[in-house]
Amino acid sequence: MRKVALGGQTKKGQIMMSQHMKRSGNSRSKTRSIVKWLLISLASVLLFAIGLMVWFIMSLFSAPDLTNLPLYHPFKSAKAQEQYLNYYDTRAKQWPVASESKYVDTSYGNTFVRISGSPDAPVLVLLPSVGASSLIWLPNVKTLSEHYRVYAIDNIYDVGRSVYTRAIKSSDDLVAWLDEVITVLELGDHISLMGLSFGGWITSQYALNFPHRLHKIVMIAPVATVLPIPFEWAWRGIFSAMPGRSMMKKFMVDWAFQDLVRKQDDVSRKAVEDILNDAVMGLRCFKFKMPVTPTVLEDQEWQSIHVPALFLVGEHEVVYSAQEAIHRLNTVAPHITTEMIPNASHDLTIVQAEMVNTKVIEFLSP
């Protein structure tokens, strides 16, 4: 009887164990299925996000068909044109001195120029940074125009009132366009040229190609030019170009203009807001692309610049190390005057406007 009972219990235990193993197997199978489904879903989301980002970047930097330009070119639409120009003209009312404006017709299109200062004063041409118009010089133009006839230009292939009708594909195109503007304006062959960031790089290229037209040049935090652009600049640029003010502020403005952002007084907060609004409006309204990737000048190129030149950089510059940039110039081209601006980053013309103005005027004086 005991053997029968034991046998029955053993058989019952085997059945229960078999059922338990079956349930465990089913559970593991379900877990594997869920994990597999989650991985497939995650991969799909990632692929979609990557595809969306690629599409966005391609659409952002694609150029329009220049053979059949709409009336609202270079804007995305007639509504975008109206919105931006209203914004631009409202901002232009902050220009602190009397000015006149001109459209200069060139083979690359119409270039907008804002002119201030005495007609008898020495000529100073100003080139803006990328994604900015001539209005970037608002903190500087009052002081500069007391000493110079200031010509603040809207880059033909960027935001502002200039309208391009021909693609710009190289630095040769940029300097050819700029030389046409200078020629049409009849500025002569003794001008001073000053550029900020991308405009600083254009200034260096113009000095290499048309030195006979120049009196002196000033390069303010010229992007690339001295040292390579860091990868951080590239990925921040991509994220900041995505829709939404918060992306632009977080990934670009708070980083590149960090000294200005930290000040937190009313004037500085307004300046940060203006920078953010300018950038967002440009991205929202324009169909444009950066025409040329700025390059780093070779040693022999720096050594071939015989025009008196001033290099200004903020001590907290983010496009490269200010200390390394000055060291390179002092080593390969000691004839270039270098100055480091304290408590400033890529915002030096704003956060340290008075100091920058003073150094520029002192350098440009005969």
Short mmCIF file of C-alpha atoms in Angstrom, two decimals:
data_model
loop_
_atom_site.label_atom_id
_atom_site.label_comp_id
_atom_site.label_asym_id
_atom_site.label_seq_id
_atom_site.Cartn_x
_atom_site.Cartn_y
_atom_site.Cartn_z
CA MET A 1 0.00 0.00 0.00
CA ARG A 2 2.84 2.36 0.91
CA LYS A 3 4.55 1.65 -2.43
CA VAL A 4 1.34 2.40 -4.29
CA ALA A 5 0.93 5.63 -2.34
CA LEU A 6 4.50 6.63 -2.97
CA GLY A 7 4.16 5.80 -6.63
CA GLY A 8 1.04 7.90 -6.86
CA GLN A 9 2.71 10.81 -5.15
CA THR A 10 5.73 10.55 -7.47
CA LYS A 11 3.52 10.53 -10.53
CA LYS A 12 1.54 13.47 -9.21
CA GLY A 13 4.78 15.36 -8.49
CA GLN A 14 6.02 14.69 -12.00
CA ILE A 15 2.80 16.03 -13.46
CA MET A 16 2.97 19.15 -11.30
CA MET A 17 6.62 19.68 -12.22
CA SER A 18 5.80 19.25 -15.89
CA GLN A 19 3.00 21.78 -15.62
CA HIS A 20 5.31 24.20 -13.75
CA MET A 21 8.03 23.83 -16.39
CA LYS A 22 5.45 24.39 -19.11
CA ARG A 23 4.22 27.54 -17.38
CA SER A 24 7.84 28.72 -16.92
CA GLY A 25 8.55 28.04 -20.56
CA ASN A 26 5.47 29.97 -21.60
CA SER A 27 6.50 32.83 -19.29
CA ARG A 28 10.02 32.94 -20.72
CA SER A 29 8.61 32.81 -24.23
CA LYS A 30 6.29 35.72 -23.45
CA THR A 31 9.18 37.68 -21.91
CA ARG A 32 11.33 37.08 -24.99
CA SER A 33 8.46 38.19 -27.21
CA ILE A 34 7.95 41.37 -25.19
CA VAL A 35 11.71 42.17 -25.22
CA LYS A 36 11.86 41.47 -28.95
CA TRP A 37 8.84 43.72 -29.55
CA LEU A 38 10.36 46.50 -27.43
CA LEU A 39 13.69 46.28 -29.29
CA ILE A 40 11.96 46.38 -32.67
CA SER A 41 9.84 49.33 -31.55
CA LEU A 42 12.88 51.18 -30.20
CA ALA A 43 14.82 50.56 -33.42
CA SER A 44 11.87 51.79 -35.47
CA VAL A 45 11.58 54.96 -33.40
CA LEU A 46 15.32 55.60 -33.70
CA LEU A 47 15.28 55.05 -37.47
CA PHE A 48 12.29 57.37 -37.80
CA ALA A 49 14.02 60.03 -35.66
CA ILE A 50 17.21 59.77 -37.71
CA GLY A 51 15.24 59.97 -40.95
CA LEU A 52 13.31 62.97 -39.67
CA MET A 53 16.52 64.72 -38.62
CA VAL A 54 18.16 64.04 -42.01
CA TRP A 55 15.07 65.38 -43.80
CA PHE A 56 15.02 68.47 -41.58
CA ILE A 57 18.70 69.22 -42.13
CA MET A 58 18.41 68.67 -45.88
CA SER A 59 15.37 70.94 -46.09
CA LEU A 60 17.08 73.58 -43.96
CA PHE A 61 20.20 73.80 -46.05
CA SER A 62 18.84 73.09 -49.51
CA ALA A 63 18.98 75.96 -51.97
CA PRO A 64 16.01 77.07 -54.07
CA ASP A 65 15.89 76.84 -57.85
CA LEU A 66 17.57 80.09 -58.91
CA THR A 67 16.21 79.83 -62.45
CA ASN A 68 12.63 80.52 -61.39
CA LEU A 69 12.64 82.70 -58.29
CA PRO A 70 9.35 83.61 -56.60
CA LEU A 71 8.67 87.23 -55.71
CA TYR A 72 9.23 86.46 -52.03
CA HIS A 73 12.74 85.00 -52.56
CA PRO A 74 14.85 84.37 -50.44
CA PHE A 75 12.06 83.81 -47.92
CA LYS A 76 10.02 80.63 -47.49
CA SER A 77 6.76 82.35 -48.42
CA ALA A 78 5.18 85.76 -48.92
CA LYS A 79 3.89 85.58 -45.35
CA ALA A 80 7.38 84.79 -44.05
CA GLN A 81 8.77 87.72 -46.05
CA GLU A 82 6.26 90.13 -44.53
CA GLN A 83 6.81 88.78 -41.03
CA TYR A 84 10.59 89.03 -41.18
CA LEU A 85 10.81 92.46 -42.82
CA ASN A 86 8.37 93.91 -40.28
CA TYR A 87 10.48 92.44 -37.50
CA TYR A 88 13.73 93.64 -39.09
CA ASP A 89 12.47 97.20 -39.61
CA THR A 90 11.22 97.36 -36.03
CA ARG A 91 14.63 96.24 -34.78
CA ALA A 92 16.34 98.75 -37.07
CA LYS A 93 14.59 101.59 -35.23
CA GLN A 94 17.04 100.89 -32.39
CA TRP A 95 19.94 102.04 -34.61
CA PRO A 96 21.35 104.71 -32.29
CA VAL A 97 22.60 107.23 -34.88
CA ALA A 98 21.34 108.83 -38.06
CA SER A 99 21.72 106.56 -41.05
CA GLU A 100 20.88 106.12 -44.69
CA SER A 101 20.40 102.85 -46.51
CA LYS A 102 21.20 101.68 -50.01
CA TYR A 103 20.70 98.63 -52.16
CA VAL A 104 23.84 97.83 -54.11
CA ASP A 105 23.28 95.87 -57.31
CA THR A 106 25.92 93.19 -57.96
CA SER A 107 26.21 90.13 -60.16
CA TYR A 108 25.24 88.08 -57.08
CA GLY A 109 22.11 90.08 -56.33
CA ASN A 110 21.06 93.14 -54.32
CA THR A 111 23.06 93.94 -51.19
CA PHE A 112 21.58 96.04 -48.39
CA VAL A 113 23.93 98.52 -46.73
CA ARG A 114 23.24 100.83 -43.77
CA ILE A 115 25.50 103.89 -43.67
CA SER A 116 26.32 106.11 -40.68
CA GLY A 117 28.89 108.77 -39.84
CA SER A 118 30.36 111.79 -41.58
CA PRO A 119 30.88 111.50 -45.35
CA ASP A 120 34.33 113.01 -44.81
CA ALA A 121 35.44 110.40 -42.27
CA PRO A 122 37.63 107.38 -43.10
CA VAL A 123 35.71 104.36 -44.41
CA LEU A 124 34.98 101.36 -42.17
CA VAL A 125 33.08 98.39 -43.65
CA LEU A 126 31.39 95.98 -41.21
CA LEU A 127 30.57 92.32 -41.93
CA PRO A 128 28.17 90.40 -39.63
CA SER A 129 28.38 86.91 -38.18
CA VAL A 130 26.51 83.98 -39.70
CA GLY A 131 22.77 83.98 -39.01
CA ALA A 132 22.91 87.68 -38.18
CA SER A 133 22.39 90.90 -40.13
CA SER A 134 24.05 94.30 -39.93
CA LEU A 135 21.93 94.89 -36.81
CA ILE A 136 24.46 92.81 -34.87
CA TRP A 137 26.51 96.04 -34.72
CA LEU A 138 23.87 97.94 -32.73
CA PRO A 139 26.06 98.05 -29.57
CA ASN A 140 29.06 99.41 -31.50
CA VAL A 141 27.91 101.70 -34.29
CA LYS A 142 27.33 104.86 -32.25
CA THR A 143 30.95 105.03 -31.08
CA LEU A 144 32.41 103.81 -34.37
CA SER A 145 30.42 106.31 -36.45
CA GLU A 146 31.90 109.18 -34.42
CA HIS A 147 35.24 108.36 -36.04
CA TYR A 148 34.38 106.64 -39.34
CA ARG A 149 31.99 106.55 -42.24
CA VAL A 150 30.50 103.18 -41.32
CA TYR A 151 29.05 100.84 -43.96
CA ALA A 152 27.23 97.96 -42.22
CA ILE A 153 26.44 95.24 -44.75
CA ASP A 154 23.81 92.48 -44.74
CA ASN A 155 25.56 89.36 -46.04
CA ILE A 156 24.12 88.56 -49.48
CA TYR A 157 23.76 84.84 -48.63
CA ASP A 158 22.33 85.15 -45.13
CA VAL A 159 19.56 86.84 -43.17
CA GLY A 160 18.70 90.52 -43.52
CA ARG A 161 17.51 92.63 -46.45
CA SER A 162 20.04 91.49 -49.04
CA VAL A 163 18.65 89.29 -51.83
CA TYR A 164 20.88 86.86 -53.70
CA THR A 165 20.15 85.74 -57.26
CA ARG A 166 23.26 83.66 -57.81
CA ALA A 167 24.68 80.81 -55.76
CA ILE A 168 27.78 81.43 -53.69
CA LYS A 169 29.85 78.26 -53.65
CA SER A 170 33.33 79.29 -52.53
CA SER A 171 35.37 81.92 -50.74
CA ASP A 172 36.20 83.29 -54.19
CA ASP A 173 32.50 84.06 -54.69
CA LEU A 174 32.29 85.78 -51.32
CA VAL A 175 35.26 88.07 -51.87
CA ALA A 176 34.18 88.78 -55.46
CA TRP A 177 30.73 89.81 -54.17
CA LEU A 178 32.24 92.00 -51.45
CA ASP A 179 34.62 93.65 -53.90
CA GLU A 180 31.71 94.46 -56.21
CA VAL A 181 29.89 96.13 -53.29
CA ILE A 182 32.97 98.19 -52.41
CA THR A 183 33.45 99.15 -56.06
CA VAL A 184 29.82 100.19 -56.66
CA LEU A 185 29.84 102.26 -53.47
CA GLU A 186 33.03 103.94 -54.73
CA LEU A 187 34.80 103.48 -51.42
CA GLY A 188 38.25 103.67 -52.95
CA ASP A 189 41.38 101.72 -52.11
CA HIS A 190 42.08 102.78 -48.54
CA ILE A 191 39.26 101.23 -46.56
CA SER A 192 39.26 99.47 -43.20
CA LEU A 193 37.36 96.18 -43.03
CA MET A 194 36.04 94.57 -39.85
CA GLY A 195 34.19 91.27 -39.52
CA LEU A 196 32.66 89.29 -36.67
CA SER A 197 32.81 85.48 -36.56
CA PHE A 198 31.96 84.32 -40.13
CA GLY A 199 32.42 87.94 -41.20
CA GLY A 200 35.88 87.82 -39.65
CA TRP A 201 36.76 84.85 -41.82
CA ILE A 202 35.50 86.70 -44.93
CA THR A 203 37.69 89.63 -43.86
CA SER A 204 40.76 87.37 -43.83
CA GLN A 205 39.89 86.02 -47.29
CA TYR A 206 39.42 89.52 -48.69
CA ALA A 207 42.80 90.56 -47.27
CA LEU A 208 44.43 87.63 -49.07
CA ASN A 209 42.82 88.53 -52.41
CA PHE A 210 42.49 92.33 -52.43
CA PRO A 211 45.18 93.71 -50.11
CA HIS A 212 45.67 96.79 -52.32
CA ARG A 213 42.19 98.03 -51.41
CA LEU A 214 42.72 97.89 -47.67
CA HIS A 215 44.06 100.26 -45.03
CA LYS A 216 43.65 97.93 -42.05
CA ILE A 217 41.56 94.92 -41.05
CA VAL A 218 39.98 93.75 -37.79
CA MET A 219 38.97 90.11 -37.27
CA ILE A 220 36.74 89.61 -34.23
CA ALA A 221 36.54 85.97 -33.12
CA PRO A 222 36.74 84.80 -36.75
CA VAL A 223 35.22 81.34 -37.00
CA ALA A 224 37.83 78.73 -38.08
CA THR A 225 40.52 81.00 -39.65
CA VAL A 226 43.02 80.34 -36.84
CA LEU A 227 42.02 76.92 -35.49
CA PRO A 228 39.57 74.20 -36.61
CA ILE A 229 35.91 74.46 -35.64
CA PRO A 230 35.16 71.97 -32.82
CA PHE A 231 32.66 69.17 -33.40
CA GLU A 232 30.61 70.57 -30.52
CA TRP A 233 29.84 73.65 -32.61
CA ALA A 234 28.44 71.43 -35.37
CA TRP A 235 26.10 69.29 -33.26
CA ARG A 236 24.95 72.28 -31.24
CA GLY A 237 24.17 74.06 -34.50
CA ILE A 238 22.04 71.14 -35.68
CA PHE A 239 20.01 70.91 -32.46
CA SER A 240 19.61 74.69 -32.18
CA ALA A 241 18.16 74.80 -35.71
CA MET A 242 15.27 72.56 -34.71
CA PRO A 243 11.86 74.17 -34.18
CA GLY A 244 11.33 75.95 -30.89
CA ARG A 245 13.00 78.87 -29.13
CA SER A 246 14.09 76.65 -26.25
CA MET A 247 16.34 74.57 -28.53
CA MET A 248 18.11 77.65 -29.87
CA LYS A 249 18.57 79.10 -26.39
CA LYS A 250 19.75 75.88 -24.74
CA PHE A 251 22.09 74.60 -27.42
CA MET A 252 23.53 77.81 -28.87
CA VAL A 253 22.74 81.12 -27.16
CA ASP A 254 23.44 79.98 -23.59
CA TRP A 255 26.69 78.39 -24.78
CA ALA A 256 28.14 80.88 -27.26
CA PHE A 257 26.97 83.99 -25.36
CA GLN A 258 27.62 82.64 -21.88
CA ASP A 259 29.15 85.80 -20.41
CA LEU A 260 26.23 87.90 -21.57
CA VAL A 261 23.73 85.34 -20.26
CA ARG A 262 25.41 85.31 -16.84
CA LYS A 263 25.15 89.08 -16.33
CA GLN A 264 21.39 89.01 -15.70
CA ASP A 265 20.90 92.80 -15.65
CA ASP A 266 18.05 94.32 -17.67
CA VAL A 267 20.27 95.48 -20.55
CA SER A 268 21.98 92.09 -20.85
CA ARG A 269 18.69 90.18 -20.67
CA LYS A 270 17.29 92.32 -23.47
CA ALA A 271 20.42 91.72 -25.55
CA VAL A 272 20.06 87.96 -25.08
CA GLU A 273 16.39 88.18 -26.06
CA ASP A 274 17.28 90.16 -29.20
CA ILE A 275 19.93 87.60 -30.20
CA LEU A 276 17.45 84.77 -29.67
CA ASN A 277 14.69 86.53 -31.60
CA ASP A 278 17.04 87.33 -34.50
CA ALA A 279 18.15 83.71 -34.77
CA VAL A 280 14.67 82.21 -34.49
CA MET A 281 13.15 84.67 -36.99
CA GLY A 282 15.93 83.94 -39.46
CA LEU A 283 15.41 80.18 -39.25
CA ARG A 284 11.64 80.52 -39.37
CA CYS A 285 11.43 82.86 -42.35
CA PHE A 286 14.41 82.25 -44.66
CA LYS A 287 15.17 79.49 -47.10
CA PHE A 288 18.92 79.67 -47.05
CA LYS A 289 22.15 77.74 -46.63
CA MET A 290 25.62 78.58 -45.45
CA PRO A 291 27.46 79.28 -48.71
CA VAL A 292 30.94 78.19 -47.73
CA THR A 293 32.51 76.23 -44.91
CA PRO A 294 35.06 78.56 -43.29
CA THR A 295 38.63 77.32 -43.43
CA VAL A 296 41.75 77.57 -41.30
CA LEU A 297 44.46 79.71 -42.89
CA GLU A 298 47.77 77.98 -43.51
CA ASP A 299 50.93 79.42 -41.93
CA GLN A 300 52.06 80.88 -45.24
CA GLU A 301 48.67 82.53 -45.74
CA TRP A 302 48.94 84.30 -42.39
CA GLN A 303 52.47 85.33 -43.24
CA SER A 304 51.32 86.73 -46.59
CA ILE A 305 48.84 89.14 -44.98
CA HIS A 306 50.79 92.38 -45.03
CA VAL A 307 47.82 94.63 -44.33
CA PRO A 308 47.94 95.79 -40.68
CA ALA A 309 45.62 93.36 -38.88
CA LEU A 310 44.02 93.11 -35.44
CA PHE A 311 42.73 89.83 -34.00
CA LEU A 312 40.28 90.18 -31.10
CA VAL A 313 38.96 87.23 -29.09
CA GLY A 314 37.09 86.79 -25.80
CA GLU A 315 38.92 84.85 -23.10
CA HIS A 316 36.01 82.37 -22.88
CA GLU A 317 35.65 81.86 -26.64
CA VAL A 318 33.93 78.59 -27.57
CA VAL A 319 34.76 78.21 -31.29
CA TYR A 320 38.36 77.53 -30.23
CA SER A 321 40.70 78.16 -27.32
CA ALA A 322 41.49 81.88 -27.17
CA GLN A 323 44.88 81.12 -25.66
CA GLU A 324 45.79 78.60 -28.36
CA ALA A 325 44.61 80.93 -31.13
CA ILE A 326 46.73 83.82 -29.88
CA HIS A 327 49.70 81.50 -29.37
CA ARG A 328 49.47 80.28 -32.96
CA LEU A 329 49.27 83.80 -34.40
CA ASN A 330 52.11 85.05 -32.22
CA THR A 331 54.20 82.10 -33.41
CA VAL A 332 53.50 82.00 -37.17
CA ALA A 333 52.50 85.62 -37.82
CA PRO A 334 53.85 87.89 -35.06
CA HIS A 335 53.07 90.95 -37.18
CA ILE A 336 49.35 90.35 -36.49
CA THR A 337 48.23 92.35 -33.44
CA THR A 338 46.38 90.11 -30.98
CA GLU A 339 44.17 91.11 -28.05
CA MET A 340 42.23 88.99 -25.56
CA ILE A 341 39.06 90.55 -24.16
CA PRO A 342 38.36 89.55 -20.52
CA ASN A 343 34.98 88.35 -19.28
CA ALA A 344 33.74 87.67 -22.80
CA SER A 345 33.03 84.73 -25.08
CA HIS A 346 31.60 84.84 -28.62
CA ASP A 347 29.58 87.80 -27.34
CA LEU A 348 32.54 90.17 -26.94
CA THR A 349 31.12 92.93 -29.19
CA ILE A 350 28.07 93.06 -26.92
CA VAL A 351 29.14 92.16 -23.41
CA GLN A 352 32.36 94.19 -23.70
CA ALA A 353 31.25 96.67 -26.36
CA GLU A 354 33.04 99.68 -24.88
CA MET A 355 36.37 97.85 -24.59
CA VAL A 356 36.09 96.40 -28.11
CA ASN A 357 35.19 99.81 -29.56
CA THR A 358 38.18 101.42 -27.84
CA LYS A 359 40.66 98.81 -29.06
CA VAL A 360 39.30 98.98 -32.62
CA ILE A 361 39.49 102.79 -32.75
CA GLU A 362 43.01 102.82 -31.30
CA PHE A 363 44.17 100.24 -33.84
CA LEU A 364 42.54 101.87 -36.86
CA SER A 365 43.88 105.32 -36.06
CA PRO A 366 46.52 106.47 -38.59
#
